[in-house]
mmCIF file of C-alpha atoms in Angstrom:
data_model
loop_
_atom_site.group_PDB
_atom_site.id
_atom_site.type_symbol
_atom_site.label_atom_id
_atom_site.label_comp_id
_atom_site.label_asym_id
_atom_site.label_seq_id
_atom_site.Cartn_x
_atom_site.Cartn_y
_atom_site.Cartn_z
ATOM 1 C CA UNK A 66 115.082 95.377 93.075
ATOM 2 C CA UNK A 67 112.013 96.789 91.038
ATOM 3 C CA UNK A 68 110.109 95.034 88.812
ATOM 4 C CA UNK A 69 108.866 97.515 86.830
ATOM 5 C CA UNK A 70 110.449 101.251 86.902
ATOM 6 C CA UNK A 71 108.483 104.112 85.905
ATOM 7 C CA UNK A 72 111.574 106.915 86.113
ATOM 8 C CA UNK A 73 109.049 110.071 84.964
ATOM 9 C CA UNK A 74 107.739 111.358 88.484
ATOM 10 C CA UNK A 75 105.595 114.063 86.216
ATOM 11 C CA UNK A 76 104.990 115.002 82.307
ATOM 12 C CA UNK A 77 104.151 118.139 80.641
ATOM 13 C CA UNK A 78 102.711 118.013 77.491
ATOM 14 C CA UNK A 79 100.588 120.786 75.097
ATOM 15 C CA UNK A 80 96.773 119.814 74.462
ATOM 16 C CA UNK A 81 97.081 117.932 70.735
ATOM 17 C CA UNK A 82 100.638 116.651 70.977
ATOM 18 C CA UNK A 83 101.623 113.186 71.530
ATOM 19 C CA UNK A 84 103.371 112.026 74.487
ATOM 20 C CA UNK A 85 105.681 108.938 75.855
ATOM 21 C CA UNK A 86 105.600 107.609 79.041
ATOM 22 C CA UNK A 87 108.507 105.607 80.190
ATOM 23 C CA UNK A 88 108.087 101.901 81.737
ATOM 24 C CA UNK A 89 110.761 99.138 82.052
ATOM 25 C CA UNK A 90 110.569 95.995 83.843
ATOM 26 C CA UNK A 91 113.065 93.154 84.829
ATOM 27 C CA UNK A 92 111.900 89.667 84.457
ATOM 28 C CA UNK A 93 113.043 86.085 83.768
ATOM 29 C CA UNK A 94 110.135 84.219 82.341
ATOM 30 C CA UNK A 95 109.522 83.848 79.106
ATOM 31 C CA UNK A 96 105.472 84.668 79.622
ATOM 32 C CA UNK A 97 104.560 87.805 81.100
ATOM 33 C CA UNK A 98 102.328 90.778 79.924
ATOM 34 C CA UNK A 99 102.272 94.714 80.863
ATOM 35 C CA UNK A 100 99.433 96.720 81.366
ATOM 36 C CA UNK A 101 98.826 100.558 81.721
ATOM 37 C CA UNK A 102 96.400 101.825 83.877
ATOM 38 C CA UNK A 103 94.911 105.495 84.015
ATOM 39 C CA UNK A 104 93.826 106.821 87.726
ATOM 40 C CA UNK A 105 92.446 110.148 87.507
ATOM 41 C CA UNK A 106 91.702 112.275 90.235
ATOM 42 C CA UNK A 107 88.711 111.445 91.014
ATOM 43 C CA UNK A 108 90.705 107.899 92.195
ATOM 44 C CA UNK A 109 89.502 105.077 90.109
ATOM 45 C CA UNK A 110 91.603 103.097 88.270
ATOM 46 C CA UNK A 111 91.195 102.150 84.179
ATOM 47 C CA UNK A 112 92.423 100.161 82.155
ATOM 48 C CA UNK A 113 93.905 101.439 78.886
ATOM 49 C CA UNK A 114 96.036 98.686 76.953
ATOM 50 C CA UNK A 115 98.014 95.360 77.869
ATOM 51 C CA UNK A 116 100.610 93.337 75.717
ATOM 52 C CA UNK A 117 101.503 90.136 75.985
ATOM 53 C CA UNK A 118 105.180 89.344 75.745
ATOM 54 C CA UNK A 119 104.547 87.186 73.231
ATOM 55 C CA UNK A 120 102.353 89.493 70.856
ATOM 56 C CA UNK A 121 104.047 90.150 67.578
ATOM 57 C CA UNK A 122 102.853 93.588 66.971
ATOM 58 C CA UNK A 123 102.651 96.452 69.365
ATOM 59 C CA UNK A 124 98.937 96.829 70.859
ATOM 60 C CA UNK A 125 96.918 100.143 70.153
ATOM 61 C CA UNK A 126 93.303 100.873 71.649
ATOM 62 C CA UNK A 127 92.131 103.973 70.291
ATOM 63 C CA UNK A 128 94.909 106.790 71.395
ATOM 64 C CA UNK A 129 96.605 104.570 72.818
ATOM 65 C CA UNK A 130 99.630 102.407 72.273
ATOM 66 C CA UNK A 131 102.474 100.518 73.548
ATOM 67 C CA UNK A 132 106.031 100.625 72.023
ATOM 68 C CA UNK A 133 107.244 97.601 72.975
ATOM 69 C CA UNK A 134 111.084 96.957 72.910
ATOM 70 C CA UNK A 135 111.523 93.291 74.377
ATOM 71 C CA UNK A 136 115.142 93.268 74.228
ATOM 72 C CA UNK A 137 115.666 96.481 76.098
ATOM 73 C CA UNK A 138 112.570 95.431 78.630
ATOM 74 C CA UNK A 139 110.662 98.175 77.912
ATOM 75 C CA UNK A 140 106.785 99.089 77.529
ATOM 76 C CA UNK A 141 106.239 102.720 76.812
ATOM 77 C CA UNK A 142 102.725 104.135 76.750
ATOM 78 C CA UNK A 143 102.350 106.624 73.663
ATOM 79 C CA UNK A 144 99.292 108.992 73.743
ATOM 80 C CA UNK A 145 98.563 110.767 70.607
ATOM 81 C CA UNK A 146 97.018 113.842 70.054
ATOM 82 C CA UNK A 147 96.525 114.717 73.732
ATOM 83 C CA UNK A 148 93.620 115.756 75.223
ATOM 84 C CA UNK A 149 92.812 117.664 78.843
ATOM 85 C CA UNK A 150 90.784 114.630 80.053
ATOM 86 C CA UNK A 151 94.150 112.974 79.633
ATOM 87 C CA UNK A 152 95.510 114.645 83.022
ATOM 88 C CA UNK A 153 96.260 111.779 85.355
ATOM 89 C CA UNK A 154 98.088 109.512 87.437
ATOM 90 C CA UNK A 155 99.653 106.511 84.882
ATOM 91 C CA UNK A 156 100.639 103.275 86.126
ATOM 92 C CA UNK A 157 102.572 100.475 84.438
ATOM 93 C CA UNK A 158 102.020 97.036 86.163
ATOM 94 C CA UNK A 159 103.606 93.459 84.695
ATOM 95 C CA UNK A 160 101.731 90.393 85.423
ATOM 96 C CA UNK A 161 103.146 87.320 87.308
ATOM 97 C CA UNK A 162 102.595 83.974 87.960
ATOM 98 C CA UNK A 163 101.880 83.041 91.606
ATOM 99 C CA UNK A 164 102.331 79.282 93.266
ATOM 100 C CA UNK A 165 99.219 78.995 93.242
ATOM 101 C CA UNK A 166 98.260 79.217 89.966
ATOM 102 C CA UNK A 167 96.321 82.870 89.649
ATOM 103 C CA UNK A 168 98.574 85.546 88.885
ATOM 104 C CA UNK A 169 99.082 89.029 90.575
ATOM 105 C CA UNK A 170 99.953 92.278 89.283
ATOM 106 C CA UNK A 171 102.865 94.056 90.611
ATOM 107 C CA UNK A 172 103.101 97.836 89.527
ATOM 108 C CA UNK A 173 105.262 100.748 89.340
ATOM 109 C CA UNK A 174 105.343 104.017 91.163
ATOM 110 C CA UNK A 175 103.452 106.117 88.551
ATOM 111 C CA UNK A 176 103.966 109.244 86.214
ATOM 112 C CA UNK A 177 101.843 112.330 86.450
ATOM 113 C CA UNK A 178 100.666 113.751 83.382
ATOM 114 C CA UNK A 179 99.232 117.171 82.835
ATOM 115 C CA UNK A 180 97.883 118.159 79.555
ATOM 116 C CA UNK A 181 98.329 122.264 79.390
ATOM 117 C CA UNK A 182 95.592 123.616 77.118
ATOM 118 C CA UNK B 248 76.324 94.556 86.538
ATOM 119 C CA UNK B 249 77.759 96.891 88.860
ATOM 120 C CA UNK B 250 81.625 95.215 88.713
ATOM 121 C CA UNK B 251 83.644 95.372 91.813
ATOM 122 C CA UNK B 252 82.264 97.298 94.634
ATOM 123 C CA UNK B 253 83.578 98.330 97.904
ATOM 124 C CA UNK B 254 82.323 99.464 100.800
ATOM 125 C CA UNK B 255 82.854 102.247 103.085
ATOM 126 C CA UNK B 256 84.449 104.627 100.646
ATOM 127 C CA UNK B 257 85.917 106.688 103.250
ATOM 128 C CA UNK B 258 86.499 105.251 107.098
ATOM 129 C CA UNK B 259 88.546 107.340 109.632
ATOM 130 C CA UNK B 260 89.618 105.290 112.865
ATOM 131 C CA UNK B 261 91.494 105.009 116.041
ATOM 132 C CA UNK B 262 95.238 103.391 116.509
ATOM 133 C CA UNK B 263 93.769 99.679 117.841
ATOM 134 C CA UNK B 264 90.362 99.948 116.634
ATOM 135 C CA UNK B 265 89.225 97.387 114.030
ATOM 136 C CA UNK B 266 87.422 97.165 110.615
ATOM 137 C CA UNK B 267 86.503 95.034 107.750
ATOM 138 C CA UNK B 268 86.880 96.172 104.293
ATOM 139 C CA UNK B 269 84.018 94.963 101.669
ATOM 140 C CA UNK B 270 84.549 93.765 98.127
ATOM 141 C CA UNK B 271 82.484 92.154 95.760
ATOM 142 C CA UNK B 272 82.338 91.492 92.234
ATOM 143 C CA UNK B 273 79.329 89.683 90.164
ATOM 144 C CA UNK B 274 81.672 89.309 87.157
ATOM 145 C CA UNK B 275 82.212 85.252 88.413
ATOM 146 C CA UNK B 276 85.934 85.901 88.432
ATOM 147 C CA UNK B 277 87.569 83.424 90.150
ATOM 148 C CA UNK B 278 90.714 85.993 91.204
ATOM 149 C CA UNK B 279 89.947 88.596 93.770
ATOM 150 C CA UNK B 280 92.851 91.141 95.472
ATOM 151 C CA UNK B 281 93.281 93.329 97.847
ATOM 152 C CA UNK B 282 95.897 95.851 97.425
ATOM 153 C CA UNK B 283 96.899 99.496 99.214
ATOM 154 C CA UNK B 284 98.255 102.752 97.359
ATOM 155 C CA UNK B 285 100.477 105.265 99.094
ATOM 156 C CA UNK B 286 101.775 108.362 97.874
ATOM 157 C CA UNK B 287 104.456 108.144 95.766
ATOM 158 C CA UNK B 288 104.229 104.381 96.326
ATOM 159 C CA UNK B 289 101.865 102.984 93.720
ATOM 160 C CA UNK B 290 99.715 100.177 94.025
ATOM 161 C CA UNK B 291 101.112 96.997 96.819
ATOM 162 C CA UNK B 292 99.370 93.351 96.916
ATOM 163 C CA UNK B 293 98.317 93.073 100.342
ATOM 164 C CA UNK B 294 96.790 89.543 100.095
ATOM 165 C CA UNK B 295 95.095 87.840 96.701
ATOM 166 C CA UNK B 296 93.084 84.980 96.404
ATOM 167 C CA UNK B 297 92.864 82.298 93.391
ATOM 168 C CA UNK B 298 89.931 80.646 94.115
ATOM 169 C CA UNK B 299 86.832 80.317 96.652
ATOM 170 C CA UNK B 300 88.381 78.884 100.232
ATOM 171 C CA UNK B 301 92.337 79.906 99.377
ATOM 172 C CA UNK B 302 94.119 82.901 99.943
ATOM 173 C CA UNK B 303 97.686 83.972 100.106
ATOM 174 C CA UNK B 304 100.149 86.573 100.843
ATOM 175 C CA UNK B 305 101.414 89.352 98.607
ATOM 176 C CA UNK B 306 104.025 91.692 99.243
ATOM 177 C CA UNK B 307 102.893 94.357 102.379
ATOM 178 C CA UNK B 308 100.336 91.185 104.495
ATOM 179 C CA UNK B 309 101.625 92.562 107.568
ATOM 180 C CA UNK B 310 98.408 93.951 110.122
ATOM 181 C CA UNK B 311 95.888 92.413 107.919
ATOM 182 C CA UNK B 312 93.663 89.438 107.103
ATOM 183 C CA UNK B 313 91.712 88.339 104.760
ATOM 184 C CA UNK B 314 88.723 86.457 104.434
ATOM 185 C CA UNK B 315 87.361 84.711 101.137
ATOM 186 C CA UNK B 316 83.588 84.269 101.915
ATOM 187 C CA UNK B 317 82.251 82.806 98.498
ATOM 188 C CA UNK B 318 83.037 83.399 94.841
ATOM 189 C CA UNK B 319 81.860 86.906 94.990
ATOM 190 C CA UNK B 320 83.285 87.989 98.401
ATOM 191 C CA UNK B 321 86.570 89.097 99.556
ATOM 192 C CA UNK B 322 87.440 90.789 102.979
ATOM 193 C CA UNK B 323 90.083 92.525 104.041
ATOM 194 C CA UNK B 324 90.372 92.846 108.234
ATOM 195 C CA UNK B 325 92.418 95.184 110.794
ATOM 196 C CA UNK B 326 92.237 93.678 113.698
ATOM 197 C CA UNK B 327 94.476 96.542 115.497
ATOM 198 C CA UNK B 328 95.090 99.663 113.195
ATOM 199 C CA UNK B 329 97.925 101.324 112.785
ATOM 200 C CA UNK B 330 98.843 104.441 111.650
ATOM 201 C CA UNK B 331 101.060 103.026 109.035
ATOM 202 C CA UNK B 332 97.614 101.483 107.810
ATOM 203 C CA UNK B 333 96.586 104.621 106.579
ATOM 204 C CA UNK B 334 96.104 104.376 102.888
ATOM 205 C CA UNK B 335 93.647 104.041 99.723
ATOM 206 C CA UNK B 336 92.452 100.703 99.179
ATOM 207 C CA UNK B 337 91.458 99.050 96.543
ATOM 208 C CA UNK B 338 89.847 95.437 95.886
ATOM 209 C CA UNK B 339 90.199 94.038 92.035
ATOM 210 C CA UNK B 340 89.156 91.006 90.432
ATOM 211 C CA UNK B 341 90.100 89.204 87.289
ATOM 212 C CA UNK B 342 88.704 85.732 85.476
ATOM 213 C CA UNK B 343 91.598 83.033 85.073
ATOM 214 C CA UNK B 344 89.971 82.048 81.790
ATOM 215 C CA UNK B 345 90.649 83.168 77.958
ATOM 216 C CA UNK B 346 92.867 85.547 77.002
ATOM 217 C CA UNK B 347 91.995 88.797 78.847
ATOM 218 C CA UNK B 348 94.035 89.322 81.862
ATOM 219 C CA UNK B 349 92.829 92.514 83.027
ATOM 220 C CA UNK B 350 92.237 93.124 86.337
ATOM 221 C CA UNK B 351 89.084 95.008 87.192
ATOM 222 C CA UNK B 352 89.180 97.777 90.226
ATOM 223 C CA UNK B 353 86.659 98.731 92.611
ATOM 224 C CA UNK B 354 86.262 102.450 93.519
ATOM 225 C CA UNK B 355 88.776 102.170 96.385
ATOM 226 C CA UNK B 356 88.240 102.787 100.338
ATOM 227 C CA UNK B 357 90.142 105.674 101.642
ATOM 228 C CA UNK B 358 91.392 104.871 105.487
ATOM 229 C CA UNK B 359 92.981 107.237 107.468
ATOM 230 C CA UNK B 360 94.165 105.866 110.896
ATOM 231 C CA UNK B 361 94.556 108.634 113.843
#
């Protein structure tokens, strides 16, 4: 089963118009933490914003925020007043705990956003 | 401070030639992963490491190894390429320390096996 479903292949949005981008996940501890990363074309991956399942409020960075909905397992990505940099490859990833002691990320499949001017 | 760096950034080989894939970081994480990106697939651990001398499996270790040299080095070997190996990959890093649990990306190597 997935850990964390991303079920927007692509997005269209207008330059200047906020968008959401759509993440659950399915998890049984009681610690976790999601994080959105941006991969443009050009193929690097950023970071944008992570929350921490036990953060009270919602975490922002700049355009950026998270709605998150803990009792419906969700971690949407809001971008506000979109801009045509914004056109990329999104990626929501949840971290988890290995045996070991470290932790690992395990991510979903992606959304492509476009930003039409 | 250049991060996480990896090196080639593009390789093309043969089906049962091998290669090592460079990464290294001079953050002093003590994390380092290897992971590969497909279309359509998103990003899959191949193989992580917590520490200097350990390493362990993540979900796709199949056709791979991995080597943890030092603190700062993290290798990722094909000893008989496949095909099915063809991919983007990309090393990260991360310190276990604090609060900040981001995990820093290197520019990726893009592998195409014939």
């Amino acid at each position: 089963a997935q850990k964390i479903t991303q079920t927007q292949p692509g997005m269209f949005v207008q330059e200047k118009e906020a968008v959401t981008l759509d993440c659950t996940y399915d998890t049984s501890d009681q610690s976790y933490g999601l994080f959105w990363y941006k991969q443009p074309s050009s193929g690097e991956m950023i970071f944008l914003i992570y929350q921490g399942s036990y953060d009270e409020q919602n975490a922002t960075e700049g355009r950026y925020s998270l709605n998150f909905q803990k009792a419906r397992k969700s971690a949407n990505l809001v971008i506000s007043a979109s801009q045509l940099g914004d056109s990329a490859m999104y990626f929501c990833a949840m971290r988890e705990a290995t045996q070991g002691g470290s932790e690992k990320l395990v991510f979903g499949k992606g959304t492509k956003l476009t930003v039409n001017p | 401070n250049a991060g996480v760096t990896q090196t080639p950034k593009f390789q093309v080989l043969k089906t049962g030639q091998s290669m090592t894939l460079q990464c290294a970081q001079d953050m002093n994480h003590n994390s380092m992963y290897w992971y590969r990106q497909d279309p359509g697939m998103g990003l899959r651990l191949i193989y992580y490491s917590a520490s200097e001398g350990t390493t362990d499996k993540g979900e796709v270790p199949n056709g791979y190894n991995v080597s943890r040299l030092n603190k700062r080095e993290f290798s990722l070997r094909l000893e008989s390429a496949a095909p099915s190996q063809t991919s983007v990959y990309f090393c990260a890093s991360r310190i276990d320390r604090g609060i900040s649990y981001e995990q820093y990306f290197g520019p990726g190597t893009r592998l195409t096996v014939t």
